[in-house]
CSV table of C-alpha atoms in Angstrom, one decimal:
chain,number,residue,atom,x,y,z
C,1,MET,CA,128.1,143.2,82.8
C,2,PRO,CA,124.6,143.4,81.5
C,3,GLU,CA,122.5,140.3,81.2
C,4,THR,CA,120.9,139.4,77.8
C,5,THR,CA,119.3,136.4,76.2
C,6,THR,CA,122.6,135.7,74.4
C,7,ARG,CA,124.3,135.1,77.8
C,8,PRO,CA,122.0,133.5,80.3
C,9,ALA,CA,122.3,134.5,83.9
C,10,PRO,CA,123.8,131.9,86.3
C,11,ASP,CA,121.2,129.7,88.0
C,12,LEU,CA,120.2,130.8,91.4
C,13,PRO,CA,119.9,128.3,94.2
C,14,PRO,CA,116.2,127.5,94.7
C,15,LEU,CA,114.1,129.2,97.3
C,16,PRO,CA,111.3,127.5,99.1
C,17,ALA,CA,108.4,127.3,96.7
C,18,ALA,CA,105.9,128.7,99.2
C,19,SER,CA,105.0,132.3,98.5
C,20,VAL,CA,101.5,132.4,100.0
C,21,PHE,CA,100.7,134.4,103.1
C,22,ALA,CA,99.6,132.4,106.1
C,23,ARG,CA,96.2,134.0,106.1
C,24,SER,CA,95.3,133.2,102.5
C,25,ASP,CA,91.6,132.5,102.2
C,26,PRO,CA,90.2,130.6,99.2
C,27,ALA,CA,86.8,132.2,99.8
C,28,SER,CA,88.2,135.8,99.4
C,29,ALA,CA,87.7,137.6,96.1
C,30,ALA,CA,90.9,139.6,96.5
C,31,PHE,CA,94.5,138.9,95.4
C,32,ALA,CA,97.7,140.5,96.6
C,33,ALA,CA,101.1,141.2,95.0
C,34,LEU,CA,104.2,142.6,96.7
C,35,ASP,CA,107.3,143.9,95.0
C,36,LEU,CA,110.5,144.6,97.1
C,37,GLY,CA,112.8,146.5,94.8
C,38,THR,CA,116.1,148.2,95.2
C,39,ASN,CA,114.4,151.5,96.1
C,40,ASN,CA,110.8,150.8,96.9
C,41,CYS,CA,108.5,148.4,98.7
C,42,ARG,CA,105.1,148.2,97.1
C,43,LEU,CA,102.0,146.1,97.8
C,44,LEU,CA,98.8,146.0,95.7
C,45,ILE,CA,95.6,144.2,96.7
C,46,ALA,CA,92.9,143.9,94.0
C,47,ALA,CA,89.8,142.1,93.1
C,48,PRO,CA,89.1,140.7,89.6
C,49,THR,CA,86.6,142.4,87.3
C,50,GLY,CA,85.4,141.5,83.8
C,51,SER,CA,88.1,143.6,82.1
C,52,GLY,CA,90.9,143.3,84.6
C,53,PHE,CA,90.9,144.1,88.3
C,54,ARG,CA,89.9,146.8,90.8
C,55,VAL,CA,92.4,148.0,93.4
C,56,VAL,CA,91.2,147.4,96.9
C,57,ASP,CA,94.2,148.6,98.9
C,58,SER,CA,97.8,149.5,98.3
C,59,PHE,CA,101.1,150.5,100.0
C,60,SER,CA,104.2,152.1,98.7
C,61,ARG,CA,107.3,153.3,100.6
C,62,ILE,CA,110.8,154.3,99.6
C,63,VAL,CA,113.2,152.0,101.5
C,64,ARG,CA,116.4,152.3,99.5
C,65,LEU,CA,117.3,148.6,100.2
C,66,GLY,CA,120.1,148.8,97.7
C,67,GLU,CA,121.9,151.7,99.5
C,68,GLY,CA,125.6,151.1,99.4
C,69,LEU,CA,125.2,147.7,97.7
C,70,ALA,CA,127.3,148.6,94.6
C,71,GLN,CA,130.3,149.3,96.9
C,72,SER,CA,130.0,146.6,99.5
C,73,GLY,CA,128.1,143.8,97.7
C,74,ARG,CA,125.9,143.5,100.8
C,75,LEU,CA,122.6,144.9,102.0
C,76,ALA,CA,123.4,147.5,104.8
C,77,ASP,CA,121.9,147.1,108.2
C,78,GLY,CA,120.0,150.4,108.0
C,79,ALA,CA,118.6,149.5,104.6
C,80,MET,CA,117.4,146.1,105.8
C,81,ASP,CA,115.8,147.7,108.8
C,82,ARG,CA,113.9,150.2,106.6
C,83,ALA,CA,112.7,147.5,104.4
C,84,ALA,CA,111.7,145.3,107.3
C,85,THR,CA,109.6,148.1,108.7
C,86,ALA,CA,107.8,148.5,105.4
C,87,LEU,CA,107.3,144.8,105.1
C,88,ARG,CA,105.8,144.6,108.6
C,89,ALA,CA,103.3,147.3,107.5
C,90,CYS,CA,102.4,145.1,104.5
C,91,ALA,CA,102.0,142.1,106.7
C,92,ASP,CA,99.7,144.0,108.9
C,93,LYS,CA,97.5,145.0,105.9
C,94,LEU,CA,97.3,141.4,104.8
C,95,ALA,CA,96.5,140.2,108.3
C,96,ARG,CA,93.5,142.6,108.3
C,97,ARG,CA,92.4,141.6,104.8
C,98,PRO,CA,92.9,137.9,104.0
C,99,VAL,CA,93.3,137.3,100.3
C,100,ARG,CA,92.7,134.4,97.9
C,101,ARG,CA,96.3,134.3,96.7
C,102,PHE,CA,99.4,136.2,97.5
C,103,GLU,CA,102.7,136.5,95.7
C,104,ALA,CA,105.8,138.4,96.9
C,105,VAL,CA,109.0,138.9,94.9
C,106,ALA,CA,112.4,140.6,95.4
C,107,THR,CA,114.4,141.9,92.6
C,108,GLU,CA,117.9,143.3,91.8
C,109,ALA,CA,119.1,144.2,95.3
C,110,CYS,CA,118.4,140.8,96.7
C,111,ARG,CA,119.7,139.1,93.5
C,112,ARG,CA,123.1,140.8,93.9
C,113,ALA,CA,123.6,141.0,97.6
C,114,THR,CA,125.6,138.2,99.2
C,115,ASN,CA,123.2,138.5,102.2
C,116,GLY,CA,120.0,138.9,100.2
C,117,ARG,CA,118.7,135.4,101.0
C,118,SER,CA,119.5,135.6,104.7
C,119,PHE,CA,117.7,139.0,104.8
C,120,LEU,CA,114.6,137.3,103.3
C,121,SER,CA,114.8,134.5,105.8
C,122,ARG,CA,114.8,137.1,108.5
C,123,ILE,CA,111.7,138.7,107.0
C,124,THR,CA,109.9,135.3,106.9
C,125,ALA,CA,110.7,134.8,110.6
C,126,GLU,CA,109.6,138.3,111.6
C,127,THR,CA,106.5,138.7,109.4
C,128,GLY,CA,105.4,135.3,107.9
C,129,LEU,CA,106.0,136.7,104.4
C,130,HIS,CA,107.8,134.5,101.9
C,131,LEU,CA,109.5,136.6,99.2
C,132,ARG,CA,110.9,134.9,96.1
C,133,ILE,CA,113.9,136.3,94.3
C,134,ILE,CA,113.1,136.5,90.6
C,135,SER,CA,115.5,136.4,87.7
C,136,ALA,CA,115.9,139.4,85.4
C,137,ARG,CA,114.1,137.5,82.7
C,138,GLU,CA,111.0,136.9,84.9
C,139,GLU,CA,111.1,140.6,85.9
C,140,ALA,CA,110.9,141.5,82.2
C,141,GLU,CA,108.1,139.0,81.6
C,142,LEU,CA,106.1,140.4,84.5
C,143,ALA,CA,106.5,144.0,83.2
C,144,MET,CA,105.4,142.7,79.7
C,145,GLU,CA,102.4,141.0,81.3
C,146,SER,CA,101.2,144.2,83.0
C,147,CYS,CA,101.7,146.4,79.9
C,148,ALA,CA,100.4,144.1,77.2
C,149,PRO,CA,96.8,145.6,77.5
C,150,LEU,CA,98.3,148.9,76.3
C,151,MET,CA,99.3,147.4,72.9
C,152,GLU,CA,97.1,148.0,69.9
C,153,PRO,CA,96.2,145.8,66.9
C,154,LYS,CA,98.6,147.7,64.6
C,155,ASP,CA,101.6,146.8,66.7
C,156,ARG,CA,104.0,144.2,65.4
C,157,ARG,CA,106.6,144.6,68.1
C,158,ALA,CA,107.0,146.4,71.4
C,159,LEU,CA,110.1,147.7,73.1
C,160,LEU,CA,109.5,148.0,76.8
C,161,PHE,CA,111.9,149.6,79.3
C,162,ASP,CA,111.7,149.7,83.1
C,163,ILE,CA,114.2,151.9,84.8
C,164,GLY,CA,114.4,150.5,88.3
C,165,GLY,CA,116.4,151.3,91.4
C,166,GLY,CA,119.2,148.7,90.9
C,167,SER,CA,118.8,147.8,87.3
C,168,THR,CA,117.2,148.7,84.0
C,169,GLU,CA,115.3,146.0,82.2
C,170,ILE,CA,114.6,146.1,78.4
C,171,ALA,CA,112.1,143.8,76.9
C,172,TRP,CA,111.9,143.2,73.2
C,173,ILE,CA,108.4,141.8,72.4
C,174,ARG,CA,106.8,140.1,69.5
C,175,VAL,CA,103.1,140.6,69.1
C,176,PRO,CA,101.7,137.6,67.3
C,177,GLU,CA,98.8,138.1,64.9
C,178,GLY,CA,95.7,137.8,66.9
C,179,ALA,CA,97.4,138.7,70.2
C,180,HIS,CA,94.7,141.2,70.9
C,181,TYR,CA,92.1,138.5,70.7
C,182,GLY,CA,93.6,136.1,73.1
C,183,ALA,CA,97.1,135.2,72.1
C,184,SER,CA,99.8,136.4,74.4
C,185,PRO,CA,102.8,138.7,73.4
C,186,GLU,CA,106.1,136.8,73.3
C,187,LEU,CA,109.3,138.0,75.0
C,188,ILE,CA,111.9,137.4,72.3
C,189,GLY,CA,114.8,139.2,73.9
C,190,TYR,CA,115.7,141.0,77.1
C,191,LEU,CA,118.5,143.0,78.6
C,192,SER,CA,119.2,143.6,82.2
C,193,LEU,CA,121.7,146.4,83.0
C,194,PRO,CA,123.0,146.8,86.5
C,195,LEU,CA,122.4,150.5,86.2
C,196,GLY,CA,119.3,151.9,88.0
C,197,VAL,CA,118.5,155.2,89.6
C,198,VAL,CA,119.9,154.2,93.0
C,199,THR,CA,123.1,152.7,91.7
C,200,LEU,CA,123.7,155.6,89.4
C,201,ALA,CA,122.8,158.2,92.1
C,202,GLU,CA,125.4,156.7,94.4
C,203,ARG,CA,128.0,156.5,91.7
C,204,ALA,CA,127.3,159.6,89.6
C,205,GLY,CA,124.4,161.4,91.2
C,206,GLN,CA,126.2,164.7,91.7
C,207,ASP,CA,127.7,164.6,88.3
C,208,CYS,CA,124.2,164.1,86.7
C,209,PHE,CA,123.4,167.7,87.8
C,210,THR,CA,126.1,168.8,85.4
C,211,GLU,CA,125.9,168.7,81.6
C,212,ARG,CA,129.2,166.8,81.2
C,213,GLY,CA,128.3,164.2,83.9
C,214,PHE,CA,124.8,163.7,82.6
C,215,CYS,CA,126.1,163.1,79.0
C,216,GLU,CA,128.8,160.6,80.3
C,217,VAL,CA,126.0,158.5,81.9
C,218,VAL,CA,124.0,158.7,78.7
C,219,ALA,CA,126.9,157.5,76.6
C,220,GLU,CA,127.7,154.6,79.0
C,221,VAL,CA,124.2,153.3,78.9
C,222,ALA,CA,123.8,153.8,75.2
C,223,ASP,CA,126.9,151.7,74.6
C,224,HIS,CA,125.2,148.8,76.4
C,225,LEU,CA,122.0,149.3,74.5
C,226,ALA,CA,123.8,149.4,71.1
C,227,HIS,CA,125.0,145.9,71.5
C,228,PHE,CA,121.5,144.7,72.3
C,229,ASP,CA,120.2,146.6,69.3
C,230,ARG,CA,122.7,144.9,67.0
C,231,VAL,CA,121.7,141.4,68.2
C,232,HIS,CA,118.0,141.9,67.7
C,233,CYS,CA,118.0,144.5,64.8
C,234,ILE,CA,115.6,146.7,66.8
C,235,GLY,CA,116.4,149.9,65.0
C,236,GLN,CA,115.7,148.2,61.7
C,237,GLU,CA,112.4,147.0,62.9
C,238,ILE,CA,111.5,150.5,64.2
C,239,ARG,CA,112.2,151.9,60.7
C,240,ARG,CA,109.8,149.4,59.2
C,241,GLY,CA,107.1,150.6,61.5
C,242,GLY,CA,104.7,149.0,63.9
C,243,VAL,CA,107.0,149.1,66.9
C,244,ARG,CA,105.6,150.6,70.1
C,245,LEU,CA,108.0,152.1,72.6
C,246,MET,CA,106.7,151.7,76.2
C,247,GLY,CA,108.2,152.9,79.4
C,248,THR,CA,107.2,151.9,83.0
C,249,SER,CA,109.1,153.5,85.9
C,250,GLY,CA,109.1,156.6,88.1
C,251,THR,CA,111.3,158.3,85.6
C,252,VAL,CA,109.0,158.0,82.6
C,253,THR,CA,105.8,158.8,84.6
C,254,THR,CA,107.5,161.9,86.0
C,255,LEU,CA,108.5,163.0,82.5
C,256,ALA,CA,104.8,162.5,81.4
C,257,GLY,CA,103.5,164.5,84.4
C,258,VAL,CA,105.9,167.4,83.5
C,259,ALA,CA,105.1,167.1,79.8
C,260,MET,CA,101.4,167.3,80.6
C,261,ALA,CA,101.9,170.2,83.0
C,262,LEU,CA,100.0,168.4,85.8
C,263,PRO,CA,99.7,170.6,88.9
C,264,ARG,CA,100.3,167.3,90.8
C,265,TYR,CA,100.8,163.7,89.7
C,266,LYS,CA,97.7,161.7,89.0
C,267,ARG,CA,98.0,158.1,87.9
C,268,PRO,CA,94.7,157.9,86.0
C,269,LEU,CA,95.8,160.8,83.8
C,270,VAL,CA,99.2,159.2,83.0
C,271,ASP,CA,98.8,155.5,82.9
C,272,GLY,CA,98.4,154.4,79.2
C,273,LYS,CA,99.0,157.9,77.9
C,274,THR,CA,100.9,158.1,74.6
C,275,LEU,CA,103.1,161.1,74.3
C,276,ASP,CA,105.1,162.7,71.4
C,277,CYS,CA,108.7,161.9,72.2
C,278,GLU,CA,109.6,165.5,71.5
C,279,ALA,CA,107.3,166.5,74.4
C,280,ALA,CA,109.0,164.0,76.7
C,281,ASP,CA,112.4,165.2,75.6
C,282,THR,CA,111.4,168.8,76.3
C,283,ALA,CA,110.2,167.7,79.8
C,284,LEU,CA,113.6,166.1,80.4
C,285,GLY,CA,115.3,169.4,79.5
C,286,ASP,CA,112.9,171.3,81.9
C,287,LEU,CA,113.8,168.9,84.8
C,288,PHE,CA,117.5,169.2,84.2
C,289,ALA,CA,117.3,173.0,84.2
C,290,LEU,CA,115.5,173.1,87.6
C,291,GLY,CA,118.5,171.9,89.5
C,292,ARG,CA,118.4,170.2,92.9
C,293,GLU,CA,116.3,172.8,94.6
C,294,GLY,CA,113.8,173.2,91.8
C,295,LEU,CA,113.3,169.4,91.6
C,296,ALA,CA,112.6,169.2,95.3
C,297,GLN,CA,109.8,171.8,94.9
C,298,HIS,CA,108.3,170.3,91.7
C,299,PRO,CA,104.9,168.7,92.4
C,300,CYS,CA,105.8,165.7,90.2
C,301,VAL,CA,109.1,165.1,91.9
C,302,GLY,CA,109.4,166.2,95.6
C,303,PRO,CA,112.3,166.0,98.0
C,304,ASP,CA,112.3,162.2,98.4
C,305,ARG,CA,113.1,161.7,94.7
C,306,VAL,CA,115.5,164.5,94.0
C,307,GLU,CA,118.6,162.3,93.8
C,308,PHE,CA,117.0,159.8,91.5
C,309,VAL,CA,115.3,161.8,88.8
C,310,LEU,CA,118.3,162.9,86.7
C,311,PRO,CA,120.1,159.5,86.8
C,312,GLY,CA,116.8,158.0,85.5
C,313,CYS,CA,116.5,160.7,82.9
C,314,ALA,CA,120.0,159.9,81.7
C,315,VAL,CA,118.9,156.2,81.1
C,316,TYR,CA,115.8,157.5,79.3
C,317,ALA,CA,118.0,159.8,77.1
C,318,ALA,CA,120.2,156.8,76.2
C,319,ILE,CA,117.2,154.8,75.1
C,320,ARG,CA,116.0,157.7,73.0
C,321,ARG,CA,119.5,158.0,71.4
C,322,VAL,CA,119.7,154.4,70.4
C,323,TRP,CA,116.0,153.9,69.5
C,324,PRO,CA,114.5,157.2,68.2
C,325,THR,CA,110.8,156.9,67.8
C,326,GLU,CA,108.0,159.5,67.4
C,327,ARG,CA,105.9,158.4,70.3
C,328,ILE,CA,106.1,156.7,73.7
C,329,THR,CA,103.4,155.0,75.7
C,330,VAL,CA,103.7,155.6,79.4
C,331,ALA,CA,102.7,152.9,81.9
C,332,ASP,CA,102.2,153.5,85.6
C,333,ARG,CA,102.2,149.8,86.2
C,334,GLY,CA,104.7,147.1,86.7
C,335,LEU,CA,105.6,143.8,88.5
C,336,ARG,CA,102.7,143.9,90.9
C,337,GLU,CA,100.1,144.3,88.1
C,338,GLY,CA,101.9,141.5,86.2
C,339,MET,CA,101.7,139.2,89.2
C,340,LEU,CA,98.1,140.0,89.8
C,341,THR,CA,97.2,139.3,86.2
C,342,ARG,CA,99.0,135.9,86.3
C,343,MET,CA,97.4,134.9,89.6
C,344,MET,CA,93.9,135.8,88.4
C,345,ARG,CA,94.3,134.0,85.1
C,346,ALA,CA,95.6,130.8,86.9
C,347,ASP,CA,92.7,131.0,89.3
C,348,ARG,CA,90.2,131.2,86.4
C,349,CYS,CA,91.8,128.3,84.6
C,350,ALA,CA,91.7,126.2,87.8
C,351,SER,CA,88.0,127.1,88.3
C,352,ARG,CA,87.3,125.9,84.8
C,353,ARG,CA,89.1,122.7,85.3
C,354,ARG,CA,87.2,122.0,88.5
C,355,ALA,CA,83.9,122.7,86.6
C,356,GLY,CA,85.0,120.2,84.0
C,357,ARG,CA,85.1,122.8,81.2
């Protein structure tokens, strides 16, 4: 069942608090954030600037950690080995570039798997990396943190969705008056659906290439979203105006790349771009019409993501069905950027305290 603010998730047993890499160096100007998801392992190393941060190094690899999880309830040996290989590569990068602070998190696959914590203990033993399993709420909060700079003064609310590998997170956000001058947006509701591109691809991936199968997934997801909508009166707020729809995931960035007719995907052209929803909807139709072979050859998709694009598009289509808006803001950013923002802000606050200000 989906998780919402009206039914809190069960408490998870605490993990060790340490999440700092062994070669952390207080003298370094760089910070690092690692996100181990159901489908991807991603590392971002960045140095703070006056307006945010500058990326120094990065790593991203498809590991499919959640492969088979929905059926077995466990992380498979092959999936763990793939993730371990990627995490060793991340550890090697960090060993060559000590950072001021480092945070590493694991999400839905490790939350759900009965052997998720034992796998992370193995990773600590093999690499020295300590990964913390975060709740669905914290996942939504980190996505909100990373996307908050894309909001504008006219926004009263924001509806942010993140279509992940193992789950889809929906964040309903209040933008306080003056938020763009220092006050932080507030998460007033969230929904975590155990439906992501990997879980849907394994369960209904082949069907998503047919019109009937695609529409069945859209209807299933829309049913879950409709309950969340009723609880928070989101549709009513959208009709009042001042609500920004934002999407952060490979699905929505792919739709943006197709809508913009990019010859190949370029993050600087997509991140922060606001599209007419009709253009994004047309891009969805174009992707569906390509079929498996056409998707594999498309420069914004490629063979590694063929199985995941249409399941993600079905989730997007359900969001559009329940919450029709005129425009959507596309964010090529997520948990890592949210973690970096938090770490840098905490470091600045600590520096001011030490200086007696």
